[in-house]
Coordinates of C-alpha atoms in Angstrom, one line a residue:
Chain A
M32 CA 7.2 -39.2 6.1
T33 CA 5.5 -36.3 4.3
K34 CA 4.5 -33.2 5.6
Q35 CA 0.8 -33.3 6.9
Q36 CA -1.5 -31.1 4.6
A37 CA -4.8 -29.4 5.5
N38 CA -7.8 -31.4 4.3
W39 CA -9.9 -28.1 4.4
S40 CA -9.2 -24.6 3.8
P41 CA -11.3 -21.9 5.6
Y42 CA -10.5 -19.8 2.7
D43 CA -12.3 -19.9 -0.7
N44 CA -11.8 -17.6 -4.1
N45 CA -15.2 -16.2 -5.3
G46 CA -13.1 -14.0 -8.0
G47 CA -14.2 -10.6 -9.7
S48 CA -12.1 -7.5 -10.3
C49 CA -12.5 -3.8 -8.7
V50 CA -11.0 -0.9 -9.9
A51 CA -11.0 2.7 -8.8
I52 CA -10.0 5.8 -10.2
A53 CA -9.5 9.6 -8.4
G54 CA -10.2 12.9 -10.5
A55 CA -9.6 16.1 -9.6
D56 CA -12.7 16.7 -7.9
Y57 CA -14.2 12.9 -8.6
C58 CA -13.7 9.5 -7.7
V59 CA -14.9 6.3 -9.8
I60 CA -15.2 3.0 -8.1
A61 CA -16.3 -0.1 -10.1
A62 CA -16.5 -3.8 -10.0
D63 CA -18.1 -6.6 -11.4
T64 CA -20.8 -8.6 -10.4
R65 CA -20.1 -12.3 -10.8
M66 CA -19.6 -14.2 -7.7
S67 CA -18.2 -17.6 -8.1
T68 CA -16.4 -20.9 -6.7
G69 CA -13.8 -23.0 -8.4
Y70 CA -15.1 -23.3 -12.4
S71 CA -18.7 -22.5 -11.5
I72 CA -21.0 -19.0 -11.2
L73 CA -22.6 -18.9 -7.7
T74 CA -24.9 -15.3 -8.9
R75 CA -24.3 -12.8 -11.6
E76 CA -25.5 -10.1 -9.7
Y77 CA -23.5 -9.9 -6.0
S78 CA -22.5 -6.3 -5.5
K79 CA -19.0 -6.0 -4.7
I80 CA -18.9 -2.2 -3.5
C81 CA -19.8 -1.0 -0.2
K82 CA -20.7 2.6 0.9
L83 CA -18.9 2.7 4.3
A84 CA -19.1 6.6 5.0
E85 CA -20.6 9.9 3.1
K86 CA -17.4 10.0 0.9
S87 CA -15.9 6.7 1.2
V88 CA -16.9 3.6 -0.8
M89 CA -15.0 0.1 -0.9
A90 CA -14.8 -2.3 -3.6
S91 CA -13.2 -5.8 -2.5
S92 CA -12.7 -8.8 -4.1
G93 CA -11.9 -12.4 -3.1
F94 CA -13.4 -14.2 -0.2
Q95 CA -17.0 -12.8 -0.3
A96 CA -17.8 -13.9 3.1
D97 CA -14.5 -12.1 4.6
V98 CA -15.6 -9.1 2.8
K99 CA -19.1 -9.4 4.3
A100 CA -17.6 -9.5 7.6
L101 CA -14.9 -6.6 6.9
Q102 CA -17.7 -4.5 5.8
K103 CA -20.1 -5.0 8.8
H104 CA -17.1 -4.6 11.1
L105 CA -16.4 -1.2 9.4
A106 CA -19.7 0.0 9.1
A107 CA -20.1 -0.5 12.6
R108 CA -17.1 1.2 13.7
H109 CA -18.1 4.0 11.6
L110 CA -21.4 4.2 13.6
I111 CA -19.3 4.6 17.0
Y112 CA -16.8 7.1 15.3
Q113 CA -20.3 9.5 14.3
H114 CA -21.6 9.2 17.5
Q115 CA -18.5 10.2 19.3
H116 CA -17.3 13.3 16.9
N117 CA -20.6 13.7 15.3
K118 CA -19.7 13.6 11.9
H119 CA -19.0 11.0 8.9
M120 CA -15.4 10.0 8.6
S121 CA -13.2 11.5 6.1
C122 CA -11.9 9.3 3.6
P123 CA -8.4 9.5 4.4
A124 CA -9.5 8.5 8.1
M125 CA -11.6 5.3 6.9
A126 CA -8.3 4.7 4.7
Q127 CA -6.6 3.9 7.9
L128 CA -9.0 2.2 9.7
L129 CA -9.4 0.1 7.2
S130 CA -5.9 -0.7 7.3
N131 CA -5.9 -1.2 11.0
T132 CA -8.7 -3.6 10.6
L133 CA -6.9 -5.7 8.1
Y134 CA -3.7 -6.3 10.0
Y135 CA -5.4 -7.1 13.5
K136 CA -6.3 -10.4 11.7
R137 CA -2.8 -10.7 10.6
F138 CA -2.3 -14.3 11.7
F139 CA -5.7 -15.2 10.3
P140 CA -6.3 -12.4 7.7
Y141 CA -9.3 -11.5 6.1
Y142 CA -9.2 -13.0 2.5
A143 CA -10.4 -9.3 0.9
F144 CA -8.0 -7.5 -2.0
N145 CA -9.6 -4.4 -1.4
V146 CA -9.5 -0.8 -3.1
L147 CA -11.1 2.3 -1.3
G148 CA -12.3 5.0 -3.2
G149 CA -13.6 8.6 -2.1
L150 CA -13.0 12.5 -1.9
D151 CA -10.4 13.7 0.7
S152 CA -11.4 16.8 2.9
E153 CA -10.2 19.1 -0.2
G154 CA -12.4 17.7 -2.3
K155 CA -10.1 15.7 -4.3
G156 CA -10.4 12.2 -5.5
C157 CA -8.6 9.3 -3.5
V158 CA -8.2 6.1 -4.0
Y159 CA -6.5 3.5 -1.8
T160 CA -5.0 0.1 -2.5
Y161 CA -4.9 -2.8 0.2
D162 CA -3.2 -6.3 0.4
A163 CA -4.6 -8.9 2.1
V164 CA -3.1 -7.8 5.6
G165 CA -3.5 -3.8 5.5
S166 CA -0.7 -2.8 3.6
Y167 CA -1.8 0.4 1.8
E168 CA -1.0 2.9 0.0
R169 CA -2.8 6.2 -1.5
V170 CA -2.4 6.0 -5.4
G171 CA -4.6 8.0 -8.7
Y172 CA -5.9 4.3 -9.4
S173 CA -5.7 0.9 -8.7
A174 CA -7.0 -2.4 -9.8
Q175 CA -7.6 -5.8 -7.2
G176 CA -9.0 -8.8 -7.8
S177 CA -8.5 -11.8 -10.7
G178 CA -8.8 -9.2 -13.7
S179 CA -5.8 -6.9 -12.0
T180 CA -3.2 -8.5 -13.7
L181 CA -5.1 -7.7 -16.8
I182 CA -6.6 -4.2 -16.1
M183 CA -3.8 -2.7 -14.1
P184 CA -1.2 -2.5 -17.0
F185 CA -3.5 -0.7 -19.2
L186 CA -4.7 1.6 -16.5
D187 CA -0.5 2.3 -16.3
N188 CA -0.4 3.1 -20.0
Q189 CA -3.5 5.6 -20.4
L190 CA -2.5 7.0 -16.3
K191 CA 0.7 6.8 -15.1
S192 CA 2.7 10.0 -15.5
P193 CA 5.8 9.7 -17.6
S194 CA 9.2 9.3 -16.1
P195 CA 10.7 12.8 -15.8
L196 CA 13.9 10.9 -17.3
L197 CA 12.0 10.8 -20.6
L198 CA 13.4 12.8 -23.7
P199 CA 11.7 14.9 -25.2
A200 CA 10.4 16.2 -21.8
Q201 CA 6.6 15.0 -21.6
D202 CA 4.0 16.9 -19.8
A203 CA 2.7 14.9 -17.0
V204 CA -0.7 13.1 -17.7
T205 CA -3.8 15.1 -18.5
P206 CA -6.1 14.9 -16.1
L207 CA -9.2 12.9 -16.9
S208 CA -12.9 14.1 -16.8
E209 CA -15.4 12.3 -15.4
L210 CA -17.0 11.1 -18.1
E211 CA -14.0 10.1 -19.8
A212 CA -12.5 8.1 -16.2
V213 CA -16.3 5.9 -16.6
D214 CA -15.1 5.3 -20.4
L215 CA -12.4 4.1 -19.7
I216 CA -13.5 1.7 -16.6
K217 CA -16.2 0.4 -19.0
T218 CA -13.3 -0.6 -21.9
V219 CA -10.9 -1.9 -19.1
F220 CA -13.8 -4.3 -17.6
A221 CA -14.6 -5.6 -21.1
S222 CA -11.4 -6.4 -22.1
A223 CA -10.8 -8.0 -18.7
T224 CA -14.0 -10.0 -18.9
E225 CA -12.8 -11.5 -22.5
R226 CA -10.1 -13.1 -20.7
D227 CA -10.3 -13.3 -17.1
I228 CA -13.1 -16.3 -16.7
Y229 CA -13.7 -15.1 -13.0
T230 CA -15.3 -11.3 -14.6
G231 CA -18.2 -10.8 -16.2
D232 CA -22.1 -10.5 -16.2
K233 CA -22.5 -7.1 -15.3
L234 CA -20.4 -4.1 -14.1
E235 CA -21.3 -2.0 -11.5
I236 CA -20.2 1.4 -11.3
V237 CA -20.2 3.9 -8.6
V238 CA -19.2 7.7 -9.1
L239 CA -18.5 10.0 -5.8
N240 CA -18.5 13.7 -6.4
A241 CA -19.4 17.3 -5.1
D242 CA -23.0 16.4 -5.7
G243 CA -23.2 13.1 -4.2
I244 CA -23.3 9.4 -5.2
R245 CA -24.3 8.2 -8.4
R246 CA -24.6 4.3 -9.7
E247 CA -24.6 3.1 -13.2
Y248 CA -24.4 -0.5 -14.9
M249 CA -23.2 -1.9 -17.9
E250 CA -23.7 -5.4 -19.2
L251 CA -20.9 -7.5 -19.4
R252 CA -20.1 -10.5 -21.5
K253 CA -21.7 -14.0 -19.5
D254 CA -19.9 -16.7 -20.6
Chain B
M87 CA -36.5 13.4 53.8
F88 CA -33.9 13.2 56.5
R89 CA -30.7 11.5 57.4
N90 CA -31.3 8.6 59.2
Q91 CA -29.2 5.4 60.5
Y92 CA -30.3 3.5 57.3
D93 CA -29.0 5.3 54.5
T94 CA -25.1 5.2 54.4
D95 CA -25.3 2.1 52.0
V96 CA -27.4 1.0 49.0
T97 CA -27.2 -2.3 50.7
T98 CA -28.9 -1.7 53.7
W99 CA -32.8 -2.0 54.1
S100 CA -34.6 0.5 56.3
P101 CA -37.0 -1.0 58.9
A102 CA -39.9 0.4 56.4
G103 CA -38.3 -1.7 53.8
R104 CA -37.1 0.8 51.8
L105 CA -33.7 1.2 50.3
F106 CA -32.7 5.0 51.0
Q107 CA -30.0 5.6 48.5
V108 CA -32.1 4.5 45.8
E109 CA -34.4 7.2 46.9
Y110 CA -32.2 9.5 47.1
A111 CA -31.0 8.8 43.6
M112 CA -34.5 9.6 42.3
E113 CA -34.2 12.8 44.2
A114 CA -31.2 13.5 41.6
V115 CA -33.2 13.0 38.7
K116 CA -35.8 15.7 40.1
Q117 CA -33.1 18.0 40.7
G118 CA -32.0 18.0 36.9
S119 CA -34.1 20.4 34.6
A120 CA -36.7 19.0 32.7
A121 CA -37.3 16.5 30.1
I122 CA -40.9 15.6 28.6
G123 CA -41.6 13.0 26.2
L124 CA -45.0 12.3 24.4
R125 CA -45.7 9.9 21.3
S126 CA -48.4 9.3 19.2
K127 CA -49.2 5.8 16.9
T128 CA -46.5 6.9 14.6
H129 CA -44.1 9.5 16.2
V130 CA -42.3 9.9 19.5
V131 CA -41.2 13.7 20.4
L132 CA -38.6 14.5 23.0
A133 CA -38.3 18.0 24.3
C134 CA -36.2 19.3 27.2
V135 CA -35.5 22.5 29.2
N136 CA -31.3 23.2 28.6
K137 CA -30.0 26.0 30.3
A138 CA -26.8 26.8 30.8
N139 CA -24.9 27.7 34.1
S140 CA -23.8 31.0 32.6
E141 CA -24.1 33.1 29.7
L142 CA -19.9 32.0 29.2
S143 CA -20.6 28.3 28.9
S144 CA -22.4 26.4 26.6
H145 CA -25.5 24.1 27.9
Q146 CA -25.4 20.2 28.7
K147 CA -26.2 17.9 26.1
K148 CA -29.8 16.1 27.3
I149 CA -30.8 14.3 24.3
F150 CA -28.7 11.5 22.9
K151 CA -29.4 9.7 19.9
V152 CA -28.8 6.3 20.5
D153 CA -29.8 4.5 17.0
D154 CA -31.5 5.6 14.0
H155 CA -34.8 4.5 16.0
I156 CA -34.3 5.1 19.2
G157 CA -33.2 8.1 21.1
V158 CA -32.9 9.6 24.8
A159 CA -33.8 12.4 26.9
I160 CA -32.0 12.5 30.6
A161 CA -32.6 14.0 33.5
G162 CA -30.5 14.3 36.5
L163 CA -26.2 13.6 36.5
T164 CA -25.5 14.2 33.0
A165 CA -22.6 12.3 33.2
D166 CA -24.0 9.0 34.4
G167 CA -26.4 10.0 31.1
R168 CA -23.7 10.1 29.1
V169 CA -22.5 6.9 30.2
L170 CA -25.3 5.3 29.8
S171 CA -26.4 6.4 26.6
R172 CA -22.9 5.1 25.1
Y173 CA -23.8 1.7 26.5
M174 CA -27.3 2.1 25.0
R175 CA -25.9 2.8 21.5
S176 CA -23.0 0.0 22.1
E177 CA -25.8 -2.6 22.5
C178 CA -28.0 -1.3 19.6
I179 CA -24.9 -1.5 17.5
N180 CA -24.1 -5.1 18.6
Y181 CA -27.9 -6.4 17.9
S182 CA -27.9 -5.2 14.4
F183 CA -24.3 -6.5 13.8
T184 CA -25.7 -9.9 14.7
Y185 CA -29.1 -9.7 13.7
E186 CA -29.1 -7.3 11.0
S187 CA -32.2 -5.7 12.5
P188 CA -33.0 -2.6 14.8
L189 CA -33.0 -3.6 18.6
P190 CA -36.4 -3.8 19.6
V191 CA -37.2 -0.9 21.9
G192 CA -38.5 -2.9 24.8
R193 CA -35.6 -4.9 25.1
L194 CA -33.3 -2.1 25.7
V195 CA -35.1 -0.4 28.2
V196 CA -35.1 -3.8 30.0
Q197 CA -31.1 -4.3 29.7
L198 CA -31.0 -0.9 30.6
A199 CA -33.2 -1.7 33.8
D200 CA -31.2 -4.6 34.8
K201 CA -28.0 -2.4 34.5
A202 CA -29.3 0.0 36.9
Q203 CA -30.5 -2.8 39.3
V204 CA -27.2 -4.0 39.9
C205 CA -26.1 -0.8 41.1
T206 CA -28.7 -1.5 43.6
Q207 CA -27.8 -4.5 45.0
R208 CA -23.4 -4.1 45.2
S209 CA -22.0 -2.5 48.2
W210 CA -19.4 -1.1 46.1
K211 CA -21.5 0.9 43.7
R212 CA -24.2 3.6 43.4
P213 CA -27.1 3.9 41.5
Y214 CA -27.1 6.0 38.5
G215 CA -28.3 9.1 39.3
V216 CA -30.1 9.9 36.2
G217 CA -33.5 9.2 34.6
L218 CA -33.9 8.1 30.9
L219 CA -36.7 9.0 28.5
V220 CA -36.1 6.5 26.1
A221 CA -38.2 7.2 22.8
G222 CA -38.2 4.4 19.9
L223 CA -39.8 2.9 17.2
D224 CA -40.1 -0.8 16.1
E225 CA -42.1 -3.3 14.7
S226 CA -44.5 -3.1 17.5
G227 CA -45.2 0.7 17.1
A228 CA -44.4 4.1 18.9
H229 CA -42.5 3.8 22.5
L230 CA -41.9 6.2 25.3
Y231 CA -40.2 4.8 28.3
Y232 CA -39.2 5.9 31.9
N233 CA -36.0 4.1 33.2
C234 CA -35.6 4.7 36.7
P235 CA -32.3 4.7 39.2
S236 CA -34.0 2.1 41.1
G237 CA -34.0 -0.6 38.0
N238 CA -37.8 0.1 37.4
Y239 CA -38.9 1.3 34.3
F240 CA -42.6 2.2 32.8
E241 CA -44.4 2.9 29.4
Y242 CA -45.7 5.9 29.0
Q243 CA -48.3 7.7 26.7
A244 CA -46.6 10.8 28.0
F245 CA -44.4 11.9 31.0
A246 CA -42.1 14.5 32.1
I247 CA -39.1 14.5 34.5
G248 CA -36.9 16.6 36.2
S249 CA -37.4 20.0 38.2
R250 CA -41.0 21.6 37.7
S251 CA -41.8 18.4 35.7
Q252 CA -44.9 18.5 37.9
A253 CA -46.8 21.4 35.6
A254 CA -45.7 20.0 32.3
K255 CA -47.4 16.5 33.7
T256 CA -50.3 18.4 34.6
Y257 CA -50.9 19.7 31.1
L258 CA -50.3 16.2 29.6
E259 CA -52.6 14.6 31.9
R260 CA -55.0 16.9 30.6
R261 CA -54.1 16.2 26.5
F262 CA -52.9 13.0 26.6
A263 CA -56.1 11.0 25.1
N264 CA -55.9 13.0 22.1
F265 CA -51.9 12.2 21.2
A266 CA -52.3 8.9 19.9
D267 CA -53.8 9.8 16.6
S268 CA -51.7 13.4 16.8
S269 CA -50.0 14.1 13.8
R270 CA -46.1 15.1 13.6
D271 CA -46.5 18.8 13.8
D272 CA -49.1 18.5 16.6
L273 CA -47.5 16.4 18.7
I274 CA -44.2 18.9 18.6
K275 CA -46.5 21.6 19.5
D276 CA -48.0 20.0 22.3
A277 CA -44.1 18.8 23.5
L278 CA -42.9 22.5 23.6
I279 CA -46.4 24.2 25.3
A280 CA -45.4 21.5 28.2
V281 CA -41.7 22.5 28.2
R282 CA -43.2 25.8 28.6
E283 CA -45.3 25.2 31.2
T284 CA -42.1 24.4 33.1
L285 CA -40.4 27.6 32.5
Q286 CA -42.9 29.0 35.1
G287 CA -43.4 32.4 32.9
E288 CA -39.8 32.6 31.4
T289 CA -40.4 33.4 27.5
L290 CA -39.7 30.1 25.2
K291 CA -36.9 30.2 22.8
S292 CA -35.2 27.7 20.9
S293 CA -32.4 28.9 22.6
I294 CA -33.5 27.5 26.0
C295 CA -34.9 23.9 24.6
T296 CA -34.1 21.0 22.7
V297 CA -36.7 18.9 20.7
A298 CA -36.1 15.8 19.0
V299 CA -38.5 13.7 17.1
V300 CA -38.5 10.0 16.1
G301 CA -41.0 8.4 13.7
V302 CA -42.2 6.3 10.8
G303 CA -39.8 7.1 8.1
E304 CA -37.7 9.5 9.9
A305 CA -35.1 8.8 11.6
F306 CA -34.2 9.8 15.6
H307 CA -32.8 13.4 14.8
V308 CA -32.3 16.8 17.1
L309 CA -34.4 19.8 15.5
D310 CA -32.0 22.5 14.7
Q311 CA -32.5 26.0 16.6
D312 CA -34.0 27.5 13.6
T313 CA -36.6 25.2 13.1
V314 CA -37.6 25.1 16.5
Q315 CA -37.9 29.2 16.6
Q316 CA -39.9 28.9 13.6
L317 CA -42.2 26.3 15.4
I318 CA -42.5 28.1 18.8
D319 CA -43.2 31.5 16.5
A320 CA -45.8 29.5 14.5
F321 CA -47.5 28.1 16.9
E322 CA -47.0 31.6 18.6
I323 CA -46.2 30.0 21.9
V324 CA -46.0 33.1 24.6
G325 CA -44.7 33.1 27.9
E326 CA -47.7 33.0 30.3
P327 CA -47.6 34.5 34.0
E328 CA -50.5 31.5 34.8
G329 CA -49.0 28.9 33.3
P330 CA -50.5 25.8 34.0
A331 CA -52.8 27.9 36.9
A332 CA -55.1 28.7 33.7
E333 CA -58.3 27.0 34.3
P334 CA -60.0 25.7 31.1
E335 CA -62.9 27.4 30.5
P336 CA -66.3 25.5 29.2
E337 CA -66.5 27.5 26.2
P338 CA -66.7 26.7 22.7
E339 CA -63.1 27.7 22.2
P340 CA -61.2 24.9 20.7
E341 CA -58.5 24.9 23.8
P342 CA -57.9 26.4 27.1
D343 CA -54.7 27.9 25.7
A344 CA -56.4 29.7 23.1
A345 CA -57.1 32.6 25.3
A346 CA -53.4 32.9 25.8
E347 CA -52.4 32.8 22.3
E348 CA -52.8 35.3 19.8
G349 CA -56.2 33.8 18.8
T350 CA -55.0 33.5 15.1
T351 CA -57.0 30.5 13.7
A352 CA -54.1 29.3 11.4
D353 CA -52.6 26.8 13.7
Q354 CA -56.0 26.2 15.5
G355 CA -57.3 24.6 12.0
A356 CA -54.5 22.2 11.8
A357 CA -55.9 20.5 15.1
P358 CA -59.2 19.2 14.8
D359 CA -58.7 16.8 17.6
Q360 CA -58.2 19.5 20.4
G361 CA -62.0 20.0 20.0
V362 CA -62.6 18.1 23.4
A363 CA -62.7 20.6 26.3
P364 CA -60.4 19.7 29.4
M365 CA -63.4 19.0 31.8
D366 CA -64.6 16.6 29.3
I367 CA -61.8 14.1 30.0

């Protein structure tokens, strides 16, 4: 008597990669624009990035139907917050809200792997990284999605602070400038595109800084 | 209205077929400070008198943003107004979540009216003691509605509610035929003049009034105090002892208020549609 297996899954994985890097006074959030299912491409021009508040931008890979529902949910909650408090939500507040929203569906999760990027109340860049059920942490950089296993080690190499136990003593990593961060993102996605079949087509980069928000695109390999 | 034996419950009819509790609720609206609304084809303006109880306190909020395309001004029990605004906001959010488009204003006022009606037919409830001027923009154009505690609602070109609103209504009745084609700035000017009418001689300053606008390409927002004061100064609207009693003279003067204003031509030039002498309407 073999165990009964499900003949249908409520989830699908639409692939794609998301990255965010925080700087001293900026934050870069990037994601590719390819949406896949199985070995097929559904579209080459789908944005995984959503602006939730004035200084909070979220990029999510995974099951895009769940991602869309999650984005709509957060947008509605943000509207309510604005009516009640007469101001936009701060990025740390949005980070907590996202975590709570994800855990609310602990037993039928949003199949969404999120990175939230923005500026904190002091104007410094912040990046929050999540799992599907809301466990989150503030970090300096993060990658999620199908290409994350290719991207994250490279970001660690470039951005991670060296251990204080190492000899000879090394300085902490020099902070990146905004242009260097954008360049790093482009490099990282170009590499991930080479080996991850679900990452490619186009790269969407969103930069948040004191002047506001800026969007940039870069072509990626389409195979 | 005098006390009688039929006014204890909202669920008791009087022999003359009246529900006194509902009528008393409408009295509460008349006791609140004035709120005025007017609309053109493309814009709707809400203005209200905002007087604080004492110098030490802040004034009550009477204009609420409900959504980017809808706003509401209230008169009467502000607490009831706040609760109803929260309901309206919630309805707008739920509608646009489901339909990815803004809630049509006419739908919202019907829902609001039905909600008010419930309170006129339950023995354990009381009617809402607040009148709402709902200003909004949707696919069918610019709208201004008035929602009563009775559960009735009406659409208006211009209206005023609250204490001393009759003075504003008289002014609006004289001018409303021009509103449909008014520019945004002229509409705001008329709103400010209407507010001034309710002040009965007191000087109009931005500290005692609030103005909000919604229009094509312009989300609902409350104008900040500096802008309002600048508009008051630009239009040179000063407090007039005669107020609404100023009879329009059948002179070739563009408008009856020209005699009251400083008489500079700068702001007159902005309003060719005010060439109709009020007596002609």
